[in-house]
Amino acid sequence: MTPEIQDVFQFVYKQAPFSELPEAAASYFSKHIEIVYLSQTNQQDWLQDGKPNLYLLRSGVVDLISAKDEVIGRMGEGDYFGYPSLLTGDAIQNRIEVQKDGLVYILNEQNFDFLRREYKPFEQYFVRAHANRLLSSRYKQQSETWSERKISELMTKDAVTIAPTASIREAAKLMSQHRVSSIMVTEQARLVGVVTDRDLRNRVLAQDKDPSAPLAEIMTEKPKHIFENNRVFSALHLMLKHNIHHLPVLNEAYKPLGMLTSTDLLRQQKSDPVQLIGRIYKAQNLLAIKNCAQEIPDLLRQFSYHIEDISLIGKLLSGLTDALTSRLIYLYQQQHGAAPCRFAWICFGSQAREEQTLHSDQDNGLLLPDNISENDRRYFAALGAFVCEQLNECGIQSCPGNIMASNADCRGTVAQWTAKFSKWILSPTPKAMLNCKIYFDMRFIDGASDLYATLRQSLEQISRNELFYAAMATDINANSVPIGIFQQFKLEKDKSKHKYLDLKKRGVAIINDVVRLYALKVGVARANTLERLEALTKSPLLAKSDIDNLKDCWRFLTQLRLKTQINREGLPGNCINPENLSSLERHQLKEAFYLVKQAQQASAFKFARGSL
């Protein structure tokens, strides 16, 4: 081996995947490469012949640029590029921009294929790298659709704030000065109220209110709000549900950032899903609600064709179910009188996580005050039966396990619900663990939000139990991913001998379970899996790379699951036949299952320890 090849070999042998392979692999690579000095002068000459190669940077800095002129990533010493085309056979789409001159090692397609055949870990490394890049770029790109835009991108004005002790006149002058139709009332930088131009008309001028009176006398206290990283769809849903036109936008520390108005939203592309939700909230009878519900399946299919991230269908479908539920509660009270006492309608499972699919069923309940009378209980029994029956008529199937507000076991006071959870936590039987998986994913839908907040506070205290966490981790690891020892899919069969993989049970559900465990440990109140993961970035319990992997795996598996349901492939609702996937998709699916298995094992190590 010449000194030049020996130098290349020593560098290559330190790089993955060669560091995990026999020396012969690095030696072969070192003897079959071309070495080029890459500079800003010759960068335009690269990738012009259309032939795929593997490139390994020895030195220098290079930006990889997509066909849309977006930076995919910045690469330096030890980084590879060029492998996607080698793996897929697709034409080269990307280009490079040299930021710092350096050396690059080039391995042609024939020699790359030789190493793939001889060393399976070599192939797996690049399949995994491509899967991660594809997932990352697909889901982190900024979409042009309204549903995926962040709230912070739509705000046209910064926060205009004033103290509650300021006069009405001062608020009006400040609104005129900043040319805004609303103002946020704050104390110690925290939002306490909102005043709009409509309030000035209806609560001041129309009532002959003294303009020198303090603003606190006319403001809307505890206004609805939204956080900057939420999506536009969430804001639309909130504004339609509560018939509001000004929505304060806060950061994670609850500091006001600005105001989102209906005018801001009108500038966006109009959407049939939003119009349908608006019609549901305005429906005056059951027939009108059912007519709206009949449009949902086709609407979801059409919607899926116009968004890059099909997993957003879960949020949309959950929003539609929320709207149907709220309107049915309203119609019942119109027909049978207002509720005799405060109540909270809550949902569990996939609806609570805002991850419903076309095959999701109902999981809901009623939360009642501790001093409720038997007569009042009869009212809510009838309400629960009505809403659940009508939801079923609207296509939201009844729960096979009877986890519905029509069931007396799912209607309880704060104390009764707390006792249920305490029993499951202190006696973590398999049945109790199943209940925890369902009920710990919880979200408020309608009624008295303070009742729900009281229950959440109780649950946060009683769930801090290390034996409970250990039992959950053990239970999570009892479910296995469908990958065998030799990285082959372990397929199931239905009664017709059709082979399939259950993406929900063997993939998505495991991720949900793992993330729920970490969220409970840290005290994250949110139910949505991706939002839980985002909140976990502030905790040292999970590394950022692990969080990113779980996000990407969840999205990828959810994409496949929903696509299968929408395309109606004839298999059980959450299942897929891997033979119908491309070679690259099968590799990605194996990689996703591999990462899910790693997350399972990590949860057992952190929480279960010796109990497995």
Coordinates of C-alpha atoms in Angstrom, one line a residue:
M1 CA 0.0 0.0 0.0
T2 CA 1.5 3.3 -1.1
P3 CA 1.9 6.1 1.4
E4 CA -0.9 8.0 -0.3
I5 CA -3.3 5.1 -0.2
Q6 CA -2.2 4.4 3.4
D7 CA -3.2 8.0 4.3
V8 CA -6.6 7.6 2.7
F9 CA -7.1 4.3 4.4
Q10 CA -6.3 5.6 7.9
F11 CA -8.9 8.4 7.4
V12 CA -11.6 6.2 5.9
Y13 CA -11.2 3.5 8.5
K14 CA -12.2 6.0 11.2
Q15 CA -15.4 6.9 9.5
A16 CA -18.7 5.1 9.8
P17 CA -19.6 2.6 8.4
F18 CA -16.0 1.5 7.8
S19 CA -15.2 1.8 11.5
E20 CA -17.6 -1.1 12.0
L21 CA -16.5 -3.2 9.0
P22 CA -13.5 -5.4 8.3
E23 CA -10.3 -3.5 7.3
A24 CA -10.8 -5.0 3.8
A25 CA -13.8 -2.8 3.2
A26 CA -11.9 0.4 3.9
S27 CA -8.9 -0.9 1.9
Y28 CA -11.1 -1.6 -1.1
F29 CA -12.6 1.9 -0.9
S30 CA -9.2 3.5 -0.6
K31 CA -7.9 1.7 -3.7
H32 CA -10.8 2.5 -5.9
I33 CA -11.5 6.2 -5.4
E34 CA -10.7 9.3 -7.4
I35 CA -9.4 12.3 -5.4
V36 CA -10.5 15.8 -6.4
Y37 CA -9.7 19.2 -5.0
L38 CA -13.1 20.9 -4.8
S39 CA -13.3 24.7 -5.0
Q40 CA -15.8 27.5 -5.7
T41 CA -14.2 27.7 -9.1
N42 CA -14.9 24.2 -10.2
Q43 CA -18.1 23.5 -8.3
Q44 CA -20.2 24.2 -11.4
D45 CA -18.5 21.3 -13.2
W46 CA -19.8 18.8 -10.7
L47 CA -22.7 16.3 -11.2
Q48 CA -23.0 17.5 -14.8
D49 CA -22.6 14.0 -16.4
G50 CA -25.6 12.6 -14.6
K51 CA -23.7 9.6 -13.3
P52 CA -24.2 8.8 -9.6
N53 CA -21.2 8.5 -7.3
L54 CA -20.5 8.4 -3.6
Y55 CA -18.7 11.4 -2.3
L56 CA -16.8 11.6 1.0
L57 CA -15.4 14.9 2.1
R58 CA -11.9 14.8 3.5
S59 CA -11.7 18.5 4.1
G60 CA -13.6 21.7 3.2
V61 CA -17.3 22.7 3.7
V62 CA -20.1 22.1 1.2
D63 CA -23.8 23.1 1.1
L64 CA -26.1 20.6 -0.5
I65 CA -28.8 22.5 -2.4
S66 CA -32.2 21.1 -3.6
A67 CA -33.9 21.6 -6.9
K68 CA -36.0 24.3 -5.1
D69 CA -32.8 26.1 -4.2
E70 CA -33.2 25.2 -0.5
V71 CA -30.3 24.2 1.7
I72 CA -30.7 20.6 2.6
G73 CA -27.7 20.5 4.8
R74 CA -24.1 21.7 5.4
M75 CA -21.4 19.1 5.2
G76 CA -17.8 19.0 6.4
E77 CA -15.0 16.5 7.1
G78 CA -16.3 12.9 7.1
D79 CA -19.7 13.6 5.6
Y80 CA -21.1 11.7 2.6
F81 CA -23.3 12.8 -0.3
G82 CA -24.5 11.4 -3.6
Y83 CA -25.8 8.1 -2.1
P84 CA -29.6 8.8 -2.7
S85 CA -29.2 8.3 -6.5
L86 CA -27.0 5.3 -6.0
L87 CA -29.7 3.7 -3.8
T88 CA -32.8 4.6 -5.8
G89 CA -31.6 4.9 -9.4
D90 CA -33.4 8.3 -9.6
A91 CA -31.8 11.1 -11.5
I92 CA -29.6 13.5 -9.6
Q93 CA -31.7 16.5 -8.3
N94 CA -29.4 18.3 -6.0
R95 CA -26.3 20.4 -6.5
I96 CA -23.6 21.7 -4.2
E97 CA -22.2 25.1 -3.3
V98 CA -18.6 25.1 -1.9
Q99 CA -18.3 27.3 1.2
K100 CA -14.7 26.3 1.9
D101 CA -12.3 24.6 -0.5
G102 CA -11.1 21.0 0.2
L103 CA -10.6 17.4 -0.9
V104 CA -13.3 14.9 -1.8
Y105 CA -13.0 11.2 -2.4
I106 CA -15.2 9.8 -5.2
L107 CA -16.4 6.2 -5.5
N108 CA -18.2 5.3 -8.7
E109 CA -21.4 3.3 -8.9
Q110 CA -19.8 0.0 -9.8
N111 CA -17.5 0.0 -6.8
F112 CA -20.3 1.2 -4.5
D113 CA -22.5 -1.7 -5.6
F114 CA -19.6 -4.1 -4.9
L115 CA -19.4 -2.9 -1.3
R116 CA -23.2 -3.1 -1.0
R117 CA -23.1 -6.8 -2.0
E118 CA -20.2 -7.8 0.1
Y119 CA -21.0 -5.9 3.3
K120 CA -24.7 -5.6 4.3
P121 CA -23.9 -3.2 7.2
F122 CA -22.4 -0.9 4.5
E123 CA -25.7 -0.9 2.6
Q124 CA -27.8 -0.5 5.7
Y125 CA -25.8 2.5 6.8
F126 CA -26.6 4.5 3.6
V127 CA -30.2 3.3 3.5
R128 CA -30.6 4.6 7.0
A129 CA -28.9 7.8 6.2
H130 CA -31.1 8.4 3.2
A131 CA -34.2 7.5 5.1
N132 CA -33.3 10.0 7.8
R133 CA -32.5 12.7 5.3
L134 CA -35.7 12.1 3.3
L135 CA -37.9 12.1 6.4
S136 CA -36.2 15.2 7.7
S137 CA -36.4 17.2 4.5
R138 CA -40.0 16.1 3.8
Y139 CA -41.4 17.1 7.1
K140 CA -39.3 20.1 7.9
Q141 CA -39.8 21.9 4.6
Q142 CA -42.1 24.9 4.9
S143 CA -45.4 24.1 3.1
E144 CA -47.4 26.6 1.2
T145 CA -50.7 25.2 2.5
W146 CA -52.7 27.1 5.1
S147 CA -53.0 24.1 7.4
E148 CA -49.2 23.8 8.0
R149 CA -48.3 27.4 8.5
K150 CA -47.4 28.6 12.0
I151 CA -49.5 31.2 13.7
S152 CA -46.5 33.4 14.1
E153 CA -46.1 33.7 10.4
L154 CA -49.6 35.3 9.9
M155 CA -49.5 38.0 12.6
T156 CA -49.2 41.4 11.0
K157 CA -48.9 43.4 14.2
D158 CA -46.8 43.1 17.3
A159 CA -48.5 42.9 20.7
V160 CA -50.1 46.2 21.8
T161 CA -50.7 46.0 25.5
I162 CA -52.0 48.1 28.3
A163 CA -52.6 47.7 32.1
P164 CA -56.1 46.9 33.5
T165 CA -55.9 50.1 35.6
A166 CA -55.6 52.3 32.5
S167 CA -58.7 54.2 31.5
I168 CA -61.0 53.3 28.6
R169 CA -60.0 56.5 26.9
E170 CA -56.3 55.7 27.1
A171 CA -57.0 52.3 25.5
A172 CA -58.9 53.9 22.7
K173 CA -56.1 56.3 22.0
L174 CA -53.5 53.6 22.0
M175 CA -55.6 51.5 19.6
S176 CA -56.0 54.5 17.3
Q177 CA -52.3 55.3 17.5
H178 CA -51.3 51.7 16.5
R179 CA -54.2 51.3 14.0
V180 CA -55.4 48.1 15.6
S181 CA -58.9 46.8 16.3
S182 CA -58.1 45.2 19.7
I183 CA -55.7 45.5 22.6
M184 CA -54.3 43.0 25.1
V185 CA -54.6 43.8 28.8
T186 CA -51.6 42.6 30.8
E187 CA -50.4 42.4 34.4
Q188 CA -46.7 41.7 35.0
A189 CA -46.4 40.8 31.3
R190 CA -49.2 38.1 31.5
L191 CA -52.4 38.3 29.6
V192 CA -55.5 39.0 31.7
G193 CA -57.9 40.3 29.2
V194 CA -58.8 41.7 25.8
V195 CA -60.6 44.8 24.6
T196 CA -61.8 45.1 21.0
D197 CA -63.4 47.9 19.0
R198 CA -66.7 46.1 19.3
D199 CA -66.3 46.3 23.1
L200 CA -65.8 50.0 22.9
R201 CA -69.1 50.3 20.9
N202 CA -71.2 47.9 22.9
R203 CA -69.9 48.2 26.4
V204 CA -68.9 51.9 26.4
L205 CA -70.8 54.0 23.9
A206 CA -74.0 52.0 23.9
Q207 CA -74.0 51.9 27.8
D208 CA -72.9 55.5 28.3
K209 CA -69.9 54.2 30.2
D210 CA -67.6 56.9 31.6
P211 CA -64.4 56.9 29.4
S212 CA -62.3 57.6 32.5
A213 CA -63.4 54.3 34.1
P214 CA -60.7 51.6 34.3
L215 CA -60.3 49.2 31.5
A216 CA -60.8 46.2 33.8
E217 CA -64.6 47.1 33.9
I218 CA -65.2 46.4 30.2
M219 CA -62.4 43.9 29.2
T220 CA -63.1 40.2 28.4
E221 CA -61.4 38.3 31.2
K222 CA -59.4 35.1 30.6
P223 CA -59.7 35.3 26.8
K224 CA -59.2 32.4 24.5
H225 CA -55.6 32.3 23.2
I226 CA -53.2 30.3 21.1
F227 CA -49.5 29.7 21.1
E228 CA -47.1 30.9 18.4
N229 CA -46.1 27.5 17.2
N230 CA -49.6 26.2 16.7
R231 CA -50.9 25.8 13.2
V232 CA -53.4 28.0 11.4
F233 CA -56.0 25.2 11.4
S234 CA -56.0 25.2 15.2
A235 CA -56.6 28.9 15.3
L236 CA -59.4 28.7 12.7
H237 CA -61.1 25.9 14.7
L238 CA -60.9 27.9 18.0
M239 CA -62.2 31.1 16.4
L240 CA -65.1 29.3 14.7
K241 CA -66.0 27.3 17.8
H242 CA -66.2 30.4 20.1
N243 CA -67.3 32.9 17.4
I244 CA -64.3 35.3 18.1
H245 CA -62.5 37.5 15.7
H246 CA -59.4 38.4 17.8
L247 CA -57.1 35.7 19.1
P248 CA -54.1 36.6 21.3
V249 CA -50.9 34.8 20.4
L250 CA -48.6 33.9 23.2
N251 CA -45.1 32.3 23.5
E252 CA -44.5 29.2 25.7
A253 CA -43.9 31.5 28.7
Y254 CA -47.4 32.9 28.2
K255 CA -46.0 36.3 27.2
P256 CA -48.2 38.1 24.5
L257 CA -46.6 38.3 21.1
G258 CA -49.4 39.7 19.0
M259 CA -53.0 39.3 17.9
L260 CA -54.3 37.1 15.2
T261 CA -57.5 38.5 13.6
S262 CA -60.1 37.1 11.3
T263 CA -58.8 39.6 8.7
D264 CA -55.4 37.9 8.9
L265 CA -57.0 34.5 8.2
L266 CA -59.1 35.8 5.3
R267 CA -55.9 36.6 3.5
Q268 CA -55.1 32.9 3.5
Q269 CA -56.5 30.5 1.0
K270 CA -60.1 29.5 1.8
S271 CA -60.5 25.9 2.7
D272 CA -63.4 23.5 2.4
P273 CA -62.5 21.8 5.8
V274 CA -62.8 25.2 7.5
Q275 CA -66.1 26.0 5.8
L276 CA -67.5 22.6 6.9
I277 CA -66.5 23.2 10.5
G278 CA -68.2 26.6 10.4
R279 CA -71.4 25.0 9.0
I280 CA -71.3 22.4 11.8
Y281 CA -71.1 25.0 14.5
K282 CA -74.1 26.8 12.9
A283 CA -76.3 23.7 12.3
Q284 CA -79.7 24.2 13.9
N285 CA -80.9 20.6 13.8
L286 CA -79.8 17.0 13.6
L287 CA -80.5 16.7 9.9
A288 CA -78.1 19.6 9.2
I289 CA -75.4 18.1 11.3
K290 CA -75.8 14.7 9.6
N291 CA -75.7 16.3 6.2
C292 CA -72.3 17.9 7.2
A293 CA -71.0 14.6 8.5
Q294 CA -71.8 12.8 5.2
E295 CA -69.3 15.1 3.5
I296 CA -66.4 14.2 5.8
P297 CA -64.9 11.0 4.1
D298 CA -64.8 12.5 0.6
L299 CA -63.5 15.8 2.0
L300 CA -60.7 14.1 3.8
R301 CA -59.6 12.3 0.7
Q302 CA -59.7 15.5 -1.3
F303 CA -57.8 17.3 1.4
S304 CA -55.1 14.6 1.5
Y305 CA -54.3 15.3 -2.2
H306 CA -53.4 19.0 -1.5
I307 CA -51.1 18.7 1.5
E308 CA -47.6 17.3 1.8
D309 CA -48.0 16.0 5.3
I310 CA -51.0 13.7 5.2
S311 CA -50.7 13.1 9.0
L312 CA -52.4 16.5 9.4
I313 CA -55.6 14.6 8.5
G314 CA -55.6 13.4 12.1
K315 CA -55.8 16.9 13.4
L316 CA -58.5 17.8 10.8
L317 CA -60.7 14.8 11.6
S318 CA -60.3 15.4 15.4
G319 CA -61.3 19.0 14.8
L320 CA -64.4 17.9 12.9
T321 CA -65.3 15.4 15.7
D322 CA -64.9 18.1 18.3
A323 CA -67.2 20.4 16.3
L324 CA -69.8 17.6 15.9
T325 CA -69.6 16.9 19.7
S326 CA -70.0 20.5 20.7
R327 CA -72.9 21.2 18.4
L328 CA -74.7 18.0 19.6
I329 CA -74.3 19.1 23.2
Y330 CA -75.7 22.5 22.2
L331 CA -78.7 21.0 20.4
Y332 CA -79.5 18.7 23.4
Q333 CA -79.6 21.7 25.7
Q334 CA -81.8 23.6 23.3
Q335 CA -84.3 20.8 23.3
H336 CA -84.1 19.7 27.0
G337 CA -83.0 22.8 28.8
A338 CA -79.6 24.0 30.0
A339 CA -77.4 21.7 32.0
P340 CA -78.5 21.8 35.7
C341 CA -74.9 22.2 36.9
R342 CA -71.4 22.7 35.5
F343 CA -69.9 19.8 33.5
A344 CA -67.0 19.1 31.2
W345 CA -67.2 16.8 28.2
I346 CA -63.8 15.2 27.7
C347 CA -62.3 12.9 25.1
F348 CA -59.6 10.2 25.3
G349 CA -57.4 8.2 23.0
S350 CA -56.8 9.3 19.4
Q351 CA -59.3 12.1 19.5
A352 CA -57.6 13.5 22.6
R353 CA -54.2 13.3 20.8
E354 CA -55.8 14.8 17.6
E355 CA -54.6 11.8 15.7
Q356 CA -57.9 10.3 14.5
T357 CA -58.0 8.2 11.4
L358 CA -60.9 7.1 9.2
H359 CA -61.3 4.0 11.4
S360 CA -61.1 5.7 14.8
D361 CA -64.0 5.1 17.2
Q362 CA -65.4 7.2 20.0
D363 CA -63.6 7.5 23.4
N364 CA -65.3 10.2 25.5
G365 CA -66.6 10.9 29.0
L366 CA -68.3 13.4 31.3
L367 CA -66.7 15.1 34.2
L368 CA -69.1 16.3 36.9
P369 CA -68.9 18.4 40.1
D370 CA -68.4 16.5 43.3
N371 CA -71.7 17.7 44.9
I372 CA -73.9 16.6 42.0
S373 CA -77.4 15.3 42.8
E374 CA -78.9 12.0 41.5
N375 CA -81.5 14.0 39.6
D376 CA -78.7 15.9 37.8
R377 CA -76.9 12.7 37.1
R378 CA -80.0 11.5 35.2
Y379 CA -79.8 14.6 33.0
F380 CA -76.2 13.9 32.1
A381 CA -77.0 10.2 31.5
A382 CA -79.5 11.3 28.9
L383 CA -77.1 13.9 27.4
G384 CA -74.3 11.2 27.1
A385 CA -76.6 8.7 25.5
F386 CA -77.9 11.4 23.0
V387 CA -74.4 12.7 21.9
C388 CA -72.8 9.2 21.6
E389 CA -75.7 7.8 19.6
Q390 CA -75.7 10.8 17.2
L391 CA -72.0 10.7 16.8
N392 CA -72.4 7.1 15.7
E393 CA -75.1 8.2 13.3
C394 CA -72.6 10.7 11.9
G395 CA -70.0 8.0 11.2
I396 CA -67.9 8.3 14.4
Q397 CA -68.3 4.6 15.5
S398 CA -69.3 3.6 19.0
C399 CA -66.4 2.3 21.1
P400 CA -66.3 -1.5 21.2
G401 CA -64.9 -1.2 24.7
N402 CA -67.8 1.1 25.7
I403 CA -65.5 4.0 26.7
M404 CA -68.2 6.6 26.1
A405 CA -70.2 9.1 28.1
S406 CA -73.3 6.9 27.5
N407 CA -71.7 4.4 29.9
A408 CA -72.2 5.3 33.6
D409 CA -68.5 4.2 34.3
C410 CA -67.4 7.1 32.0
R411 CA -69.5 9.7 33.8
G412 CA -68.0 10.7 37.1
T413 CA -67.1 13.5 39.5
V414 CA -63.6 14.8 39.9
A415 CA -63.2 12.6 42.9
Q416 CA -64.5 9.5 41.2
W417 CA -62.2 10.0 38.2
T418 CA -59.3 10.6 40.4
A419 CA -60.0 7.4 42.4
K420 CA -60.1 5.4 39.1
F421 CA -56.7 6.7 38.1
S422 CA -55.3 6.1 41.6
K423 CA -56.4 2.5 41.5
W424 CA -54.8 1.9 38.1
I425 CA -51.6 3.5 39.2
L426 CA -51.3 1.7 42.6
S427 CA -52.3 -1.7 41.1
P428 CA -50.8 -1.7 37.6
T429 CA -52.3 -4.9 36.3
P430 CA -52.4 -5.5 32.5
K431 CA -56.0 -4.2 32.4
A432 CA -55.0 -1.1 34.4
M433 CA -52.1 -0.5 32.0
L434 CA -54.5 -0.7 29.1
N435 CA -56.8 1.8 30.8
C436 CA -53.9 4.2 31.4
K437 CA -52.9 4.1 27.7
I438 CA -56.4 5.2 26.8
Y439 CA -57.4 7.6 29.6
F440 CA -54.0 9.3 30.1
D441 CA -54.5 10.8 26.6
M442 CA -57.2 13.3 27.6
R443 CA -58.5 16.6 26.3
F444 CA -61.2 19.0 27.1
I445 CA -64.0 19.5 24.5
D446 CA -66.9 21.5 26.0
G447 CA -68.4 22.8 29.2
A448 CA -66.5 24.1 32.3
S449 CA -62.8 24.1 31.6
D450 CA -62.0 24.7 35.3
L451 CA -63.4 21.3 36.2
Y452 CA -61.1 19.7 33.7
A453 CA -58.1 21.8 35.1
T454 CA -58.9 20.5 38.6
L455 CA -58.8 16.9 37.4
R456 CA -55.5 17.5 35.5
Q457 CA -53.9 18.9 38.7
S458 CA -55.1 15.8 40.7
L459 CA -53.7 13.4 38.1
E460 CA -50.4 15.2 37.9
Q461 CA -49.9 14.6 41.6
I462 CA -51.0 11.0 41.8
S463 CA -49.1 9.9 38.6
R464 CA -45.7 10.6 40.1
N465 CA -45.0 7.0 41.1
E466 CA -41.8 5.3 40.1
L467 CA -43.4 1.8 40.3
F468 CA -46.1 3.0 37.9
Y469 CA -43.5 4.2 35.4
A470 CA -41.7 0.9 35.7
A471 CA -44.9 -1.0 35.0
M472 CA -45.7 1.2 32.0
A473 CA -42.2 0.6 30.6
T474 CA -42.5 -3.1 31.1
D475 CA -45.9 -3.1 29.4
I476 CA -44.5 -1.1 26.5
N477 CA -41.8 -3.7 25.9
A478 CA -44.3 -6.6 25.8
N479 CA -45.3 -5.4 22.3
S480 CA -42.8 -6.1 19.6
V481 CA -42.0 -4.5 16.3
P482 CA -42.5 -6.8 13.3
I483 CA -38.9 -7.3 12.3
G484 CA -37.0 -10.6 12.7
I485 CA -33.4 -11.4 13.5
F486 CA -32.3 -11.1 9.9
Q487 CA -34.1 -7.8 9.3
Q488 CA -37.0 -9.5 7.6
F489 CA -40.7 -8.4 8.1
K490 CA -42.7 -10.7 10.4
L491 CA -46.1 -10.7 8.6
E492 CA -49.5 -11.5 10.0
K493 CA -52.4 -13.1 8.1
D494 CA -56.1 -12.4 8.0
K495 CA -58.8 -15.0 7.5
S496 CA -58.4 -14.7 3.7
K497 CA -54.7 -15.5 4.1
H498 CA -53.7 -11.9 3.1
K499 CA -50.4 -11.0 4.6
Y500 CA -49.9 -7.6 6.3
L501 CA -48.1 -5.5 8.9
D502 CA -50.2 -3.8 11.5
L503 CA -48.8 -0.2 11.5
K504 CA -50.9 0.9 14.4
K505 CA -50.3 -1.9 16.9
R506 CA -46.7 -2.6 16.0
G507 CA -45.5 0.9 15.3
V508 CA -47.5 4.0 15.9
A509 CA -49.0 2.7 19.2
I510 CA -45.6 1.9 20.6
I511 CA -44.3 5.4 19.8
N512 CA -47.4 6.8 21.4
D513 CA -46.8 4.7 24.5
V514 CA -43.2 5.6 24.8
V515 CA -43.8 9.3 24.4
R516 CA -46.7 9.2 26.9
L517 CA -44.4 7.6 29.5
Y518 CA -41.8 10.4 29.1
A519 CA -44.5 13.0 29.1
L520 CA -46.1 11.8 32.3
K521 CA -42.6 11.6 34.0
V522 CA -41.8 15.2 33.0
G523 CA -45.4 16.5 33.6
V524 CA -46.3 17.5 30.1
A525 CA -50.1 18.0 30.0
R526 CA -50.5 18.0 26.2
A527 CA -52.0 14.9 24.6
N528 CA -50.8 15.2 21.0
T529 CA -47.7 13.0 20.3
L530 CA -45.7 15.5 18.3
E531 CA -46.5 18.3 20.8
R532 CA -45.4 16.1 23.6
L533 CA -42.1 15.4 21.9
E534 CA -41.6 19.1 21.2
A535 CA -42.2 19.8 24.9
L536 CA -39.7 17.1 25.8
T537 CA -37.0 19.0 24.1
K538 CA -36.8 21.1 27.3
S539 CA -36.1 18.0 29.4
P540 CA -32.8 16.2 29.7
L541 CA -34.6 12.9 29.8
L542 CA -34.5 12.4 26.0
A543 CA -31.7 13.5 23.7
K544 CA -32.7 15.8 20.8
S545 CA -31.6 13.2 18.3
D546 CA -33.9 10.6 19.9
I547 CA -36.8 13.1 19.8
D548 CA -36.2 13.9 16.1
N549 CA -36.0 10.1 15.3
L550 CA -39.3 9.5 17.1
K551 CA -41.0 12.4 15.4
D552 CA -39.8 11.2 12.0
C553 CA -40.8 7.6 12.6
W554 CA -44.3 8.6 13.9
R555 CA -44.9 10.8 10.8
F556 CA -43.7 8.2 8.4
L557 CA -45.7 5.4 9.9
T558 CA -48.8 7.6 10.2
Q559 CA -48.4 8.6 6.5
L560 CA -48.4 5.0 5.4
R561 CA -51.3 4.1 7.7
L562 CA -53.5 7.0 6.5
K563 CA -52.5 6.5 2.8
T564 CA -53.6 2.9 3.1
Q565 CA -57.0 3.8 4.6
I566 CA -57.6 6.5 1.9
N567 CA -56.6 4.3 -1.0
R568 CA -58.7 1.4 0.4
E569 CA -56.3 -1.4 -0.2
G570 CA -58.6 -4.1 1.1
L571 CA -56.6 -4.9 4.2
P572 CA -57.6 -4.3 7.8
G573 CA -57.8 -0.6 8.5
N574 CA -54.4 0.0 10.1
C575 CA -52.4 -2.5 8.0
I576 CA -50.3 -2.5 4.9
N577 CA -48.7 -5.1 2.6
P578 CA -45.0 -4.3 2.4
E579 CA -44.9 -5.9 -1.1
N580 CA -46.9 -2.9 -2.3
L581 CA -44.2 -0.6 -1.3
S582 CA -41.1 0.5 -3.3
S583 CA -37.8 -0.9 -2.4
L584 CA -36.8 2.4 -0.7
E585 CA -40.1 2.6 1.2
R586 CA -39.5 -1.0 2.5
H587 CA -36.0 0.1 3.7
Q588 CA -37.5 3.2 5.3
L589 CA -40.1 1.0 7.1
K590 CA -37.5 -1.3 8.4
E591 CA -35.5 1.6 9.6
A592 CA -38.5 3.1 11.3
F593 CA -39.2 -0.2 13.1
Y594 CA -35.6 -0.4 14.1
L595 CA -35.7 3.1 15.7
V596 CA -39.0 2.2 17.5
K597 CA -37.4 -0.9 19.0
Q598 CA -34.4 1.2 20.2
A599 CA -36.9 3.7 21.9
Q600 CA -38.7 0.7 23.5
Q601 CA -35.4 -0.7 24.9
A602 CA -34.3 2.8 26.1
S603 CA -37.6 3.2 28.0
A604 CA -37.1 -0.1 29.7
F605 CA -33.5 0.8 30.7
K606 CA -34.5 4.2 32.1
F607 CA -37.7 3.2 33.9
A608 CA -38.1 -0.6 34.3
R609 CA -34.4 -1.6 35.0
G610 CA -34.5 -5.0 36.7
S611 CA -38.2 -5.5 36.4
L612 CA -38.0 -6.9 32.8

